[in-house]
Rosetta silent file (secondary structure, phi, psi, omega in degrees, C-alpha in Angstrom):
SEQUENCE: MIAAKYLHGHIDKVINFVKQSGLMPAMLSKSRFNRRIHAIFELITNLFFSIAEVLKRINISSEYIIDSFPVPVCENIRISRSRIVKGEQYRDYKPSMRKYFYGFTVQVIATVD
SCORE:     score description
SCORE:     0.000 S_00000001
   1 L     0.000  -35.633  176.282  109.368  101.897  128.059 S_00000001
   2 H   -61.509  -41.624 -179.074  109.132   99.854  124.873 S_00000001
   3 H   -61.827  -45.015 -176.959  105.491   99.116  125.735 S_00000001
   4 H   -69.511  -42.889 -173.497  104.634  102.757  126.260 S_00000001
   5 H   -80.078  -42.992 -170.533  106.460  104.147  123.254 S_00000001
   6 H  -111.496  -26.213 -171.811  105.963  101.552  120.517 S_00000001
   7 L  -120.895   25.186  172.905  103.301   99.018  121.484 S_00000001
   8 L    54.054   33.827  175.027  100.607  101.175  123.137 S_00000001
   9 L    81.069    7.711  179.921  101.167   99.696  126.599 S_00000001
  10 L   -81.642  100.379 -175.385  100.551   96.055  125.634 S_00000001
  11 H   -64.022  -38.628 -179.109  102.925   94.236  127.964 S_00000001
  12 H   -64.028  -35.378  176.814  102.335   90.827  126.390 S_00000001
  13 H   -67.560  -37.437  178.989  103.369   92.188  122.977 S_00000001
  14 H   -64.961  -44.450 -179.852  106.513   93.666  124.524 S_00000001
  15 H   -59.782  -44.632  177.820  107.445   90.369  126.160 S_00000001
  16 H   -63.476  -42.231  179.876  107.056   88.563  122.817 S_00000001
  17 H   -61.550  -45.849 -178.035  109.042   91.272  121.009 S_00000001
  18 H   -65.111  -39.614  178.119  111.894   91.144  123.526 S_00000001
  19 H   -65.421  -48.135 -176.057  112.048   87.330  123.373 S_00000001
  20 H   -68.301  -34.530 -178.433  111.958   87.167  119.553 S_00000001
  21 H   -78.660  -14.592  179.154  114.482   89.945  119.035 S_00000001
  22 L    83.344    8.507  178.472  116.952   88.324  121.419 S_00000001
  23 L   -62.014  -38.817  177.607  117.307   91.421  123.607 S_00000001
  24 L  -138.500   94.712 -176.657  116.630   89.275  126.682 S_00000001
  25 L   -59.541  -32.729 -179.665  116.809   85.547  125.930 S_00000001
  26 L  -106.725   57.998 -178.310  115.491   84.602  129.390 S_00000001
  27 L   -66.813  146.310 -179.724  112.585   87.061  129.468 S_00000001
  28 L   -69.977  159.667  172.973  110.195   86.879  132.424 S_00000001
  29 L   -71.870  164.692 -179.471  106.643   85.592  132.158 S_00000001
  30 H   -59.330  -42.617 -179.311  103.861   88.190  131.985 S_00000001
  31 H   -62.431  -48.183 -179.167  102.867   87.497  135.593 S_00000001
  32 H   -66.338  -38.895  178.646  106.413   87.815  136.945 S_00000001
  33 H   -60.817  -45.495  178.311  107.046   90.910  134.800 S_00000001
  34 H   -61.793  -39.992  178.624  103.941   92.614  136.251 S_00000001
  35 H   -62.826  -40.560  179.595  105.054   91.779  139.783 S_00000001
  36 H   -67.146  -40.958  178.350  108.459   93.337  139.156 S_00000001
  37 H   -60.529  -45.843 -179.966  106.908   96.483  137.666 S_00000001
  38 H   -67.252  -29.836  179.684  104.644   96.891  140.697 S_00000001
  39 H   -69.407  -29.761 -178.329  107.582   96.267  143.040 S_00000001
  40 L  -102.985   11.930 -178.149  109.556   99.206  141.581 S_00000001
  41 H   -55.880  -46.311 -178.881  106.593  101.591  141.235 S_00000001
  42 H   -63.769  -38.289  177.653  107.732  103.773  144.144 S_00000001
  43 H   -62.320  -44.041  179.607  111.266  103.924  142.721 S_00000001
  44 H   -64.368  -42.395  178.465  109.946  105.080  139.335 S_00000001
  45 H   -60.924  -45.835  178.330  107.732  107.702  141.006 S_00000001
  46 H   -62.806  -36.289  177.770  110.682  109.053  143.004 S_00000001
  47 H   -61.719  -45.969  179.436  112.780  109.160  139.836 S_00000001
  48 H   -64.213  -39.215  177.529  110.200  111.335  138.057 S_00000001
  49 H   -65.823  -37.782  178.377  109.959  113.686  141.062 S_00000001
  50 H   -65.425  -42.526  177.438  113.763  113.982  141.167 S_00000001
  51 H   -62.108  -41.548  178.954  113.900  114.812  137.465 S_00000001
  52 H   -61.789  -41.106  178.832  111.186  117.448  137.992 S_00000001
  53 H   -62.849  -43.474  179.065  113.191  119.041  140.822 S_00000001
  54 H   -63.109  -43.894 -179.967  116.314  119.252  138.658 S_00000001
  55 H   -65.029  -34.573  176.621  114.350  120.781  135.789 S_00000001
  56 H   -66.234  -38.659 -177.978  112.828  123.373  138.147 S_00000001
  57 H   -69.755  -34.697 -177.311  116.281  124.379  139.408 S_00000001
  58 H   -85.988   -5.412  178.038  117.785  124.859  135.954 S_00000001
  59 L   -77.024  114.788 -176.956  114.853  126.948  134.709 S_00000001
  60 L   -76.530  -48.407 -179.878  116.131  130.537  134.667 S_00000001
  61 L   -83.548  161.150  178.899  112.868  132.306  133.849 S_00000001
  62 L  -106.342   29.591 -179.679  109.715  131.918  135.888 S_00000001
  63 L  -100.779  131.065 -178.077  107.446  131.714  132.852 S_00000001
  64 E  -131.704  154.973  172.572  105.413  128.565  132.371 S_00000001
  65 E  -114.678  130.635 -179.167  102.807  127.254  129.970 S_00000001
  66 E  -117.186  133.966  177.765  100.029  125.140  131.459 S_00000001
  67 E  -144.307  161.594  176.318   97.794  122.819  129.435 S_00000001
  68 E  -142.888  153.902  177.163   95.576  119.839  130.099 S_00000001
  69 E  -151.638  150.588 -178.734   94.106  117.055  128.018 S_00000001
  70 E   -81.433  147.078  171.735   91.846  114.073  128.658 S_00000001
  71 E  -124.397   89.564 -177.333   93.049  110.478  128.634 S_00000001
  72 E   -69.007  140.609  177.821   89.855  108.421  128.376 S_00000001
  73 E   -87.112  -38.042  179.616   89.957  104.907  129.793 S_00000001
  74 E  -158.182  169.810  174.887   86.841  103.735  127.974 S_00000001
  75 L   -71.405  156.046 -176.914   83.746  104.977  126.181 S_00000001
  76 H   -57.030  -35.688 -178.090   80.879  106.168  128.379 S_00000001
  77 H   -65.822  -22.170 -176.493   78.746  103.135  127.527 S_00000001
  78 H  -101.087    8.982 -176.397   81.450  100.828  128.966 S_00000001
  79 H   -56.124  -42.621 -176.692   81.987  102.627  132.300 S_00000001
  80 H   -65.192  -21.845 -179.073   80.252   99.926  134.340 S_00000001
  81 H   -99.021    0.159 -177.727   82.646   97.290  132.913 S_00000001
  82 L   -65.634  129.878  176.654   85.860   99.261  133.401 S_00000001
  83 L  -107.386   -7.582 -178.279   88.452   97.377  135.445 S_00000001
  84 L   -77.545  -51.071  176.944   91.198   99.983  135.166 S_00000001
  85 L  -135.015  153.979  177.877   89.543  102.686  137.283 S_00000001
  86 L  -139.395  141.161  175.288   86.292  102.872  139.210 S_00000001
  87 L   124.628  155.903 -178.464   84.393  105.799  140.687 S_00000001
  88 H   -70.156  -20.816 -179.077   82.705  109.058  139.839 S_00000001
  89 H   -65.228  -14.322  179.678   85.929  111.031  140.342 S_00000001
  90 H   -95.692   -1.185  177.484   87.073  109.747  136.922 S_00000001
  91 E   -92.501  131.616 -176.678   84.020  111.112  135.066 S_00000001
  92 E  -149.055  166.484  178.706   84.622  114.574  133.625 S_00000001
  93 E  -120.788  134.053  177.993   83.421  116.997  130.968 S_00000001
  94 E  -110.812  102.454 -176.014   85.672  118.632  128.403 S_00000001
  95 L   -60.362  -36.195 -178.696   83.963  121.834  127.164 S_00000001
  96 L   -64.194  -28.142  179.042   86.329  122.285  124.209 S_00000001
  97 L   -98.599   -8.873 -175.497   85.295  118.856  122.914 S_00000001
  98 L    51.948   50.411 -172.352   81.682  119.196  124.136 S_00000001
  99 E  -152.309  141.296  170.735   81.971  115.685  125.460 S_00000001
 100 E   -84.896  148.719  175.142   81.948  113.712  128.700 S_00000001
 101 E  -143.323  162.085 -179.682   84.736  111.228  129.209 S_00000001
 102 E  -122.434  111.189 -177.729   85.744  108.623  131.777 S_00000001
 103 E   163.369 -141.854 -175.241   89.423  108.580  132.639 S_00000001
 104 E  -112.877  154.893  169.007   92.177  110.940  133.647 S_00000001
 105 E  -113.182  120.386 -178.985   92.952  114.577  132.957 S_00000001
 106 E   -91.721  128.493  176.352   96.666  115.138  132.455 S_00000001
 107 E  -102.772  125.012 -178.614   98.021  118.515  133.538 S_00000001
 108 E  -116.391  129.177  175.493  101.196  119.559  131.713 S_00000001
 109 E  -119.228  124.691 -178.976  103.435  122.388  132.864 S_00000001
 110 E  -130.949  151.951  175.723  106.235  123.431  130.531 S_00000001
 111 E   -80.383  159.441  179.449  108.729  126.259  130.527 S_00000001
 112 L   -66.509  -31.596 -179.343  108.640  128.817  127.769 S_00000001
 113 L   -63.185    0.000    0.000  112.163  127.799  126.764 S_00000001
């Protein structure tokens, strides 16, 4: 969570930060840390689905706002070198930006409240 919120997803920077700050004196190596993250991926996914179910139940009104935005993985010129994602399903066009991008489209659903 520190990586996502403060250090733009750079796990190696997070590991150094946690070691230097003393939050976890015996911090894992980058390799071991990645293995642990991948081992609990299903648990994290289930947690987010459970939170979504609770939020749906407590929503009194049935009014929602839907929006989407692109999350590009790389510039178009670098698509052939991308190691994060591969395939044509990640290439998309955003008419509002008048631009093609390579990455994900995030769909956000929020209640009016």
